[in-house]
PDB file of C-alpha atoms and ligand atoms in Angstrom:
ATOM      1  CA  MET A  22     106.392 102.001  74.077  1.00 74.00           C
ATOM      2  CA  THR A  23     107.904  98.810  74.940  1.00 92.00           C
ATOM      3  CA  LEU A  24     107.890  96.945  78.317  1.00 97.00           C
ATOM      4  CA  LYS A  25     111.669  97.657  79.848  1.00 98.00           C
ATOM      5  CA  ALA A  26     110.693  97.064  84.074  1.00 98.00           C
ATOM      6  CA  LEU A  27     108.374  95.107  85.930  1.00 98.00           C
ATOM      7  CA  ILE A  28     107.741  96.960  89.354  1.00 98.00           C
ATOM      8  CA  PHE A  29     106.829  94.453  92.062  1.00 98.00           C
ATOM      9  CA  ASP A  30     105.252  95.392  95.425  1.00 98.00           C
ATOM     10  CA  VAL A  31     106.635  92.989  98.186  1.00 96.00           C
ATOM     11  CA  ASP A  32     104.097  92.032 100.756  1.00 95.00           C
ATOM     12  CA  GLY A  33     101.002  90.252  99.977  1.00 94.00           C
ATOM     13  CA  THR A  34     102.430  90.148  96.068  1.00 97.00           C
ATOM     14  CA  LEU A  35     105.494  88.482  96.248  1.00 96.00           C
ATOM     15  CA  ALA A  36     104.390  86.350  99.166  1.00 95.00           C
ATOM     16  CA  GLU A  37     101.820  86.468 101.954  1.00 93.00           C
ATOM     17  CA  THR A  38     103.961  87.963 104.612  1.00 94.00           C
ATOM     18  CA  GLU A  39     101.585  89.754 106.152  1.00 94.00           C
ATOM     19  CA  ARG A  40      99.334  87.114 107.954  1.00 92.00           C
ATOM     20  CA  ASP A  41     102.129  84.734 108.675  1.00 91.00           C
ATOM     21  CA  GLY A  42     104.954  87.161 108.910  1.00 94.00           C
ATOM     22  CA  HIS A  43     104.864  90.623 109.722  1.00 95.00           C
ATOM     23  CA  ARG A  44     101.483  90.206 112.185  1.00 97.00           C
ATOM     24  CA  VAL A  45     103.307  87.046 113.883  1.00 96.00           C
ATOM     25  CA  ALA A  46     106.489  89.309 114.520  1.00 96.00           C
ATOM     26  CA  PHE A  47     104.454  91.884 115.715  1.00 98.00           C
ATOM     27  CA  ASN A  48     103.247  89.580 118.198  1.00 98.00           C
ATOM     28  CA  LEU A  49     106.179  88.080 119.645  1.00 97.00           C
ATOM     29  CA  ALA A  50     107.715  91.991 119.823  1.00 97.00           C
ATOM     30  CA  PHE A  51     104.737  93.150 121.849  1.00 97.00           C
ATOM     31  CA  GLU A  52     105.210  89.792 124.518  1.00 97.00           C
ATOM     32  CA  SER A  53     108.773  90.067 124.779  1.00 96.00           C
ATOM     33  CA  SER A  54     108.577  94.086 125.704  1.00 94.00           C
ATOM     34  CA  GLY A  55     105.915  92.717 128.045  1.00 93.00           C
ATOM     35  CA  LEU A  56     102.988  94.311 126.189  1.00 94.00           C
ATOM     36  CA  SER A  57      99.717  92.264 126.281  1.00 93.00           C
ATOM     37  CA  TRP A  58      98.541  93.163 123.032  1.00 96.00           C
ATOM     38  CA  GLN A  59      97.444  90.362 120.398  1.00 96.00           C
ATOM     39  CA  TRP A  60      96.685  91.418 116.901  1.00 97.00           C
ATOM     40  CA  ASP A  61      94.430  88.407 115.505  1.00 96.00           C
ATOM     41  CA  VAL A  62      93.939  87.905 111.963  1.00 95.00           C
ATOM     42  CA  ASP A  63      90.971  90.385 111.766  1.00 94.00           C
ATOM     43  CA  THR A  64      92.414  92.851 114.080  1.00 95.00           C
ATOM     44  CA  TYR A  65      95.586  92.902 111.599  1.00 96.00           C
ATOM     45  CA  GLY A  66      93.587  93.323 108.471  1.00 93.00           C
ATOM     46  CA  LYS A  67      91.971  96.391 109.633  1.00 93.00           C
ATOM     47  CA  LEU A  68      95.367  97.786 110.765  1.00 96.00           C
ATOM     48  CA  LEU A  69      96.615  97.001 107.372  1.00 94.00           C
ATOM     49  CA  GLU A  70      94.619 100.549 106.127  1.00 91.00           C
ATOM     50  CA  ILE A  71      97.794 101.853 107.886  1.00 93.00           C
ATOM     51  CA  GLY A  72     100.733 100.869 105.746  1.00 90.00           C
ATOM     52  CA  GLY A  73     104.460 101.304 107.208  1.00 92.00           C
ATOM     53  CA  GLY A  74     104.826  99.300 110.752  1.00 94.00           C
ATOM     54  CA  LYS A  75     106.180 102.027 112.956  1.00 94.00           C
ATOM     55  CA  GLU A  76     103.209 104.242 111.456  1.00 94.00           C
ATOM     56  CA  ARG A  77     100.485 101.177 112.043  1.00 96.00           C
ATOM     57  CA  LEU A  78     102.144 101.062 115.638  1.00 97.00           C
ATOM     58  CA  LYS A  79     101.510 104.397 116.202  1.00 96.00           C
ATOM     59  CA  TYR A  80      98.161 104.450 114.987  1.00 96.00           C
ATOM     60  CA  TYR A  81      97.590 101.800 117.639  1.00 96.00           C
ATOM     61  CA  ILE A  82      98.648 103.082 120.244  1.00 95.00           C
ATOM     62  CA  THR A  83      97.009 106.518 119.737  1.00 93.00           C
ATOM     63  CA  TYR A  84      93.548 104.908 118.758  1.00 94.00           C
ATOM     64  CA  TYR A  85      93.591 101.604 120.771  1.00 93.00           C
ATOM     65  CA  LYS A  86      95.956 102.193 123.801  1.00 92.00           C
ATOM     66  CA  PRO A  87      95.647 105.818 124.377  1.00 87.00           C
ATOM     67  CA  ASP A  88      96.712 105.327 128.364  1.00 86.00           C
ATOM     68  CA  LEU A  89     100.004 103.545 127.642  1.00 82.00           C
ATOM     69  CA  PRO A  90     101.926 105.172 130.329  1.00 79.00           C
ATOM     70  CA  GLN A  91     105.409 107.055 128.623  1.00 80.00           C
ATOM     71  CA  LYS A  92     108.653 106.593 129.563  1.00 80.00           C
ATOM     72  CA  GLU A  93     109.971 108.024 126.669  1.00 85.00           C
ATOM     73  CA  PRO A  94     109.104 109.791 123.914  1.00 88.00           C
ATOM     74  CA  LEU A  95     106.407 108.177 121.638  1.00 90.00           C
ATOM     75  CA  ASP A  96     108.221 107.815 118.357  1.00 93.00           C
ATOM     76  CA  THR A  97     111.702 106.542 120.255  1.00 93.00           C
ATOM     77  CA  PHE A  98     109.516 103.948 122.225  1.00 94.00           C
ATOM     78  CA  ILE A  99     107.842 102.602 118.464  1.00 95.00           C
ATOM     79  CA  ARG A 100     111.061 102.913 117.148  1.00 95.00           C
ATOM     80  CA  HIS A 101     112.449 100.092 119.540  1.00 95.00           C
ATOM     81  CA  LEU A 102     109.854  98.301 119.569  1.00 96.00           C
ATOM     82  CA  HIS A 103     109.732  97.949 115.784  1.00 96.00           C
ATOM     83  CA  LEU A 104     113.374  97.506 115.595  1.00 96.00           C
ATOM     84  CA  GLU A 105     112.544  94.410 117.745  1.00 97.00           C
ATOM     85  CA  LYS A 106     109.632  93.115 115.734  1.00 96.00           C
ATOM     86  CA  SER A 107     111.873  92.996 112.328  1.00 95.00           C
ATOM     87  CA  ARG A 108     114.574  91.009 114.599  1.00 96.00           C
ATOM     88  CA  TYR A 109     111.799  88.816 114.666  1.00 96.00           C
ATOM     89  CA  TYR A 110     110.678  89.400 111.508  1.00 94.00           C
ATOM     90  CA  ALA A 111     114.036  88.194 109.724  1.00 92.00           C
ATOM     91  CA  LYS A 112     114.397  85.170 112.638  1.00 94.00           C
ATOM     92  CA  LEU A 113     111.036  83.674 111.458  1.00 93.00           C
ATOM     93  CA  LEU A 114     112.016  83.633 107.710  1.00 92.00           C
ATOM     94  CA  VAL A 115     114.782  82.011 108.249  1.00 90.00           C
ATOM     95  CA  SER A 116     113.797  79.382 110.202  1.00 89.00           C
ATOM     96  CA  ASP A 117     110.125  79.178 108.928  1.00 79.00           C
ATOM     97  CA  THR A 118     110.196  80.690 104.925  1.00 77.00           C
ATOM     98  CA  ILE A 119     106.958  81.966 103.451  1.00 87.00           C
ATOM     99  CA  PRO A 120     107.095  80.720 100.402  1.00 91.00           C
ATOM    100  CA  LEU A 121     106.587  83.347  96.722  1.00 94.00           C
ATOM    101  CA  ARG A 122     102.880  83.208  95.569  1.00 96.00           C
ATOM    102  CA  ILE A 123     102.071  81.204  92.541  1.00 97.00           C
ATOM    103  CA  GLY A 124     103.963  82.223  89.542  1.00 98.00           C
ATOM    104  CA  VAL A 125     105.989  84.982  90.889  1.00 97.00           C
ATOM    105  CA  LYS A 126     109.525  82.859  90.570  1.00 96.00           C
ATOM    106  CA  ARG A 127     108.897  81.978  87.050  1.00 97.00           C
ATOM    107  CA  LEU A 128     108.038  85.602  86.372  1.00 98.00           C
ATOM    108  CA  ILE A 129     110.939  86.832  87.416  1.00 97.00           C
ATOM    109  CA  THR A 130     112.771  84.394  86.262  1.00 97.00           C
ATOM    110  CA  GLU A 131     111.329  85.180  82.498  1.00 98.00           C
ATOM    111  CA  ALA A 132     111.875  89.053  82.965  1.00 97.00           C
ATOM    112  CA  ARG A 133     115.266  88.032  83.935  1.00 97.00           C
ATOM    113  CA  GLN A 134     115.839  85.895  80.892  1.00 97.00           C
ATOM    114  CA  LYS A 135     114.299  88.258  78.513  1.00 97.00           C
ATOM    115  CA  GLY A 136     116.175  91.917  79.677  1.00 97.00           C
ATOM    116  CA  ILE A 137     113.160  92.894  81.339  1.00 98.00           C
ATOM    117  CA  ARG A 138     114.538  94.518  84.787  1.00 98.00           C
ATOM    118  CA  LEU A 139     113.167  94.298  88.413  1.00 98.00           C
ATOM    119  CA  ALA A 140     112.507  96.640  90.715  1.00 98.00           C
ATOM    120  CA  ILE A 141     110.517  96.725  94.195  1.00 98.00           C
ATOM    121  CA  ALA A 142     108.200  99.510  95.256  1.00 98.00           C
ATOM    122  CA  SER A 143     107.641  98.542  99.351  1.00 96.00           C
ATOM    123  CA  THR A 144     105.993 100.207 102.379  1.00 94.00           C
ATOM    124  CA  ALA A 145     108.169  97.838 104.487  1.00 92.00           C
ATOM    125  CA  SER A 146     111.527  98.889 105.741  1.00 91.00           C
ATOM    126  CA  GLU A 147     113.975  98.139 103.261  1.00 94.00           C
ATOM    127  CA  GLU A 148     115.693  95.289 105.842  1.00 92.00           C
ATOM    128  CA  ASN A 149     112.554  93.506 105.621  1.00 92.00           C
ATOM    129  CA  VAL A 150     112.275  93.607 102.196  1.00 95.00           C
ATOM    130  CA  LYS A 151     116.066  92.442 102.039  1.00 93.00           C
ATOM    131  CA  ALA A 152     115.055  89.512 104.452  1.00 92.00           C
ATOM    132  CA  LEU A 153     112.222  88.457 102.443  1.00 93.00           C
ATOM    133  CA  LEU A 154     114.076  88.203  99.043  1.00 94.00           C
ATOM    134  CA  ASP A 155     117.102  86.667 100.957  1.00 92.00           C
ATOM    135  CA  THR A 156     115.004  83.911 102.277  1.00 92.00           C
ATOM    136  CA  SER A 157     112.307  83.263  99.563  1.00 91.00           C
ATOM    137  CA  LEU A 158     113.928  83.834  96.813  1.00 91.00           C
ATOM    138  CA  GLY A 159     117.808  82.871  97.873  1.00 89.00           C
ATOM    139  CA  LYS A 160     120.578  85.790  97.478  1.00 86.00           C
ATOM    140  CA  GLU A 161     121.405  85.474  93.999  1.00 90.00           C
ATOM    141  CA  MET A 162     118.001  85.831  92.539  1.00 91.00           C
ATOM    142  CA  GLY A 163     117.403  88.717  95.203  1.00 91.00           C
ATOM    143  CA  GLN A 164     119.946  90.715  93.756  1.00 93.00           C
ATOM    144  CA  TRP A 165     118.192  90.212  90.002  1.00 96.00           C
ATOM    145  CA  PHE A 166     116.256  93.217  91.675  1.00 97.00           C
ATOM    146  CA  GLU A 167     118.132  96.066  90.486  1.00 96.00           C
ATOM    147  CA  VAL A 168     116.154  99.043  92.182  1.00 97.00           C
ATOM    148  CA  ILE A 169     114.706  98.574  95.898  1.00 97.00           C
ATOM    149  CA  ALA A 170     112.602 101.789  97.085  1.00 97.00           C
ATOM    150  CA  ALA A 171     111.305 101.026 100.413  1.00 96.00           C
ATOM    151  CA  GLY A 172     110.374 102.009 103.707  1.00 89.00           C
ATOM    152  CA  ASP A 173     111.376 105.360 104.965  1.00 87.00           C
ATOM    153  CA  MET A 174     113.357 106.098 101.831  1.00 94.00           C
ATOM    154  CA  VAL A 175     110.308 108.996 100.762  1.00 96.00           C
ATOM    155  CA  LYS A 176     108.320 110.694 102.813  1.00 93.00           C
ATOM    156  CA  ASN A 177     105.326 109.621 102.254  1.00 94.00           C
ATOM    157  CA  LYS A 178     103.940 105.809 102.122  1.00 93.00           C
ATOM    158  CA  LYS A 179     101.334 104.195  99.894  1.00 95.00           C
ATOM    159  CA  PRO A 180      98.853 105.225  98.740  1.00 95.00           C
ATOM    160  CA  ALA A 181     100.974 108.391  97.801  1.00 97.00           C
ATOM    161  CA  PRO A 182     102.577 107.743  94.627  1.00 98.00           C
ATOM    162  CA  ASP A 183     105.839 108.578  96.244  1.00 98.00           C
ATOM    163  CA  ILE A 184     107.889 105.268  96.412  1.00 98.00           C
ATOM    164  CA  TYR A 185     106.926 104.248  92.751  1.00 98.00           C
ATOM    165  CA  LEU A 186     108.122 107.299  91.872  1.00 98.00           C
ATOM    166  CA  LEU A 187     111.454 106.859  93.610  1.00 98.00           C
ATOM    167  CA  ALA A 188     111.541 103.624  91.795  1.00 98.00           C
ATOM    168  CA  LEU A 189     111.443 105.339  88.524  1.00 98.00           C
ATOM    169  CA  GLU A 190     113.928 107.707  89.067  1.00 98.00           C
ATOM    170  CA  LYS A 191     116.195 105.013  90.219  1.00 98.00           C
ATOM    171  CA  LEU A 192     115.500 102.615  86.996  1.00 98.00           C
ATOM    172  CA  ASN A 193     115.987 105.859  84.974  1.00 98.00           C
ATOM    173  CA  LEU A 194     112.720 104.972  83.115  1.00 98.00           C
ATOM    174  CA  SER A 195     109.056 106.351  82.383  1.00 98.00           C
ATOM    175  CA  ALA A 196     105.848 105.381  83.756  1.00 98.00           C
ATOM    176  CA  ASP A 197     104.674 103.812  80.176  1.00 97.00           C
ATOM    177  CA  GLU A 198     107.645 101.787  80.294  1.00 98.00           C
ATOM    178  CA  CYS A 199     107.016 100.064  83.398  1.00 98.00           C
ATOM    179  CA  LEU A 200     104.122  97.797  84.833  1.00 98.00           C
ATOM    180  CA  ALA A 201     103.545  97.611  88.709  1.00 98.00           C
ATOM    181  CA  ILE A 202     102.610  94.326  90.248  1.00 98.00           C
ATOM    182  CA  GLU A 203     100.112  95.000  93.369  1.00 98.00           C
ATOM    183  CA  ASP A 204      97.833  93.120  96.216  1.00 97.00           C
ATOM    184  CA  THR A 205      95.857  96.239  97.510  1.00 96.00           C
ATOM    185  CA  ASN A 206      93.925  99.269  96.797  1.00 96.00           C
ATOM    186  CA  GLN A 207      96.504 101.382  98.412  1.00 96.00           C
ATOM    187  CA  GLY A 208      99.010 100.029  96.451  1.00 97.00           C
ATOM    188  CA  LEU A 209      97.138 100.354  93.385  1.00 98.00           C
ATOM    189  CA  ILE A 210      96.537 104.039  94.104  1.00 98.00           C
ATOM    190  CA  ALA A 211     100.268 104.644  94.840  1.00 98.00           C
ATOM    191  CA  ALA A 212     101.041 103.284  91.278  1.00 98.00           C
ATOM    192  CA  CYS A 213      98.150 104.623  89.074  1.00 98.00           C
ATOM    193  CA  GLU A 214      99.162 108.161  90.773  1.00 98.00           C
ATOM    194  CA  ALA A 215     102.878 107.845  89.100  1.00 98.00           C
ATOM    195  CA  GLY A 216     101.744 106.823  86.011  1.00 98.00           C
ATOM    196  CA  LEU A 217     101.952 103.268  85.825  1.00 98.00           C
ATOM    197  CA  LYS A 218      99.762 100.657  84.436  1.00 98.00           C
ATOM    198  CA  THR A 219      98.979  98.269  87.314  1.00 98.00           C
ATOM    199  CA  VAL A 220      98.106  94.075  87.683  1.00 98.00           C
ATOM    200  CA  ILE A 221      96.602  93.291  90.704  1.00 98.00           C
ATOM    201  CA  THR A 222      96.698  89.902  92.441  1.00 98.00           C
ATOM    202  CA  VAL A 223      94.573  89.350  95.596  1.00 97.00           C
ATOM    203  CA  ASN A 224      94.459  87.534  98.493  1.00 93.00           C
ATOM    204  CA  ASP A 225      92.526  87.114 101.366  1.00 91.00           C
ATOM    205  CA  TYR A 226      92.757  90.807 103.237  1.00 93.00           C
ATOM    206  CA  SER A 227      91.997  92.689  99.905  1.00 94.00           C
ATOM    207  CA  LYS A 228      89.761  90.685  97.465  1.00 93.00           C
ATOM    208  CA  ASN A 229      87.213  92.954  98.318  1.00 94.00           C
ATOM    209  CA  GLN A 230      88.772  95.917  97.745  1.00 95.00           C
ATOM    210  CA  ASP A 231      88.035  98.368  94.998  1.00 96.00           C
ATOM    211  CA  PHE A 232      90.284  97.743  92.319  1.00 98.00           C
ATOM    212  CA  ASP A 233      88.401  99.750  89.332  1.00 97.00           C
ATOM    213  CA  ARG A 234      92.059 101.473  88.187  1.00 98.00           C
ATOM    214  CA  ALA A 235      94.088  98.134  87.697  1.00 98.00           C
ATOM    215  CA  ILE A 236      94.417  96.957  84.098  1.00 98.00           C
ATOM    216  CA  LEU A 237      94.312  93.469  85.313  1.00 98.00           C
ATOM    217  CA  VAL A 238      92.885  91.907  88.251  1.00 98.00           C
ATOM    218  CA  LEU A 239      93.430  88.321  89.391  1.00 98.00           C
ATOM    219  CA  ASN A 240      93.281  85.723  92.077  1.00 98.00           C
ATOM    220  CA  HIS A 241      97.693  85.044  91.213  1.00 98.00           C
ATOM    221  CA  LEU A 242      99.978  85.070  88.408  1.00 98.00           C
ATOM    222  CA  GLY A 243      99.196  81.200  87.618  1.00 98.00           C
ATOM    223  CA  GLU A 244     101.583  78.743  85.814  1.00 98.00           C
ATOM    224  CA  PRO A 245     101.548  76.684  83.270  1.00 97.00           C
ATOM    225  CA  ASP A 246      99.556  74.107  85.161  1.00 97.00           C
ATOM    226  CA  LEU A 247      97.636  76.277  87.344  1.00 97.00           C
ATOM    227  CA  PHE A 248      95.699  78.824  85.491  1.00 98.00           C
ATOM    228  CA  PHE A 249      94.735  82.211  87.452  1.00 97.00           C
ATOM    229  CA  GLU A 250      91.239  83.512  87.974  1.00 97.00           C
ATOM    230  CA  VAL A 251      90.288  86.055  86.040  1.00 97.00           C
ATOM    231  CA  ILE A 252      88.575  88.850  87.974  1.00 97.00           C
ATOM    232  CA  LYS A 253      88.689  92.130  86.033  1.00 96.00           C
ATOM    233  CA  GLY A 254      90.493  92.620  82.790  1.00 96.00           C
ATOM    234  CA  ASN A 255      91.627  91.157  79.043  1.00 96.00           C
ATOM    235  CA  THR A 256      93.926  88.530  79.333  1.00 95.00           C
ATOM    236  CA  HIS A 257      94.675  88.161  75.519  1.00 96.00           C
ATOM    237  CA  ASN A 258      93.702  84.471  75.816  1.00 94.00           C
ATOM    238  CA  LYS A 259      96.299  83.974  78.325  1.00 96.00           C
ATOM    239  CA  SER A 260      96.149  81.685  81.293  1.00 97.00           C
ATOM    240  CA  TYR A 261      98.727  82.416  83.255  1.00 98.00           C
ATOM    241  CA  PHE A 262     100.709  85.773  83.746  1.00 98.00           C
ATOM    242  CA  ASP A 263     103.777  85.837  81.264  1.00 98.00           C
ATOM    243  CA  ILE A 264     106.143  88.874  79.792  1.00 97.00           C
ATOM    244  CA  GLU A 265     103.935  88.421  76.402  1.00 97.00           C
ATOM    245  CA  LEU A 266     101.050  89.203  78.505  1.00 97.00           C
ATOM    246  CA  ALA A 267     102.839  92.191  80.483  1.00 97.00           C
ATOM    247  CA  GLU A 268     103.580  93.465  77.434  1.00 96.00           C
ATOM    248  CA  LYS A 269     100.435  93.317  75.959  1.00 95.00           C
ATOM    249  CA  LEU A 270      98.815  95.261  78.565  1.00 94.00           C
TER     250      LEU A 270
HETATM  251  C1  XBP B 358     103.522  97.172 103.294  1.00 78.78           C
HETATM  252  C2  XBP B 358     103.400  97.156 104.873  1.00 78.78           C
HETATM  253  C3  XBP B 358     104.415  96.819 105.910  1.00 78.78           C
HETATM  254  C4  XBP B 358     104.391  95.642 106.504  1.00 78.78           C
HETATM  255  C5  XBP B 358     105.602  95.814 107.987  1.00 78.78           C
HETATM  256  O1  XBP B 358     102.350  97.732 102.117  1.00 78.78           O
HETATM  257  O2  XBP B 358     102.197  98.415 105.018  1.00 78.78           O
HETATM  258  O3  XBP B 358     104.273  98.101 106.977  1.00 78.78           O
HETATM  259  O4  XBP B 358     103.313  95.071 106.914  1.00 78.78           O
HETATM  260  O5  XBP B 358     106.383  96.199 107.405  1.00 78.78           O
HETATM  261  P1  XBP B 358     102.799  97.119 101.245  1.00 78.78           P
HETATM  262  P2  XBP B 358     107.417  97.164 108.104  1.00 78.78           P
HETATM  263  O6  XBP B 358     103.189  95.839 100.482  1.00 78.78           O
HETATM  264  O7  XBP B 358     101.981  98.238 100.562  1.00 78.78           O
HETATM  265  O8  XBP B 358     104.274  97.967 100.786  1.00 78.78           O
HETATM  266  O9  XBP B 358     107.206  96.801 109.344  1.00 78.78           O
HETATM  267  O10 XBP B 358     108.965  96.659 107.438  1.00 78.78           O
HETATM  268  O11 XBP B 358     107.131  98.712 107.960  1.00 78.78           O
END
């Protein structure tokens, strides 16, 4: 089957947004809300097992702060706190743009030139995904992603396949016409369960996870002058990830 679309995860795959973006924004929101909570890099790594900012907050309060005084229903409190966090995240992206990971811009540009369609499948909220696309890629390139499947558009977040199934539905393509690009085991499970072949580019948070089901595992997508390291899979004599390699997978 011919490759027709690439479906990208966002956080950790397009850019290293988790440690330096979302985590920092959560901490700023805690501070401005009068909460003395601080998510350090290691704690945040553990909390990343819970996908979705609102879900992560709920898990943290339930298991780490069960005695938090409740002035309003927990879900309302979380919604407000998450809104505050999203405001900080958007501000942070503008003031201190988080760069795209190695090879991302090149691959997106090549896909666009060759008529390979582009889509997003992310657990993060739609507004936070768009904020990153606008600031890291710019408004024009951000529009190249014709499908954005994100956040609360589905009931069950990754590792459930729902967000990938939604992206496929919006693209009107079958799984064997697309390739997913992810950075975590949860994302890999979600994509595989939706029937997609998946390439992983690991990062510091995910590098020790189980990527058995991935077709290819790399340290990053690479560039013509900065080759990737292969952790698992057949790169067909390529030293950076391009559309030719994507088509061979
Ligand atoms: C992303 C997430 C999100 C972000 C926070 O996962 O888990 O929760 O950390 O974003 P993935 P929001 O990259 O696997 O899709 O606060 O917008 O939810």
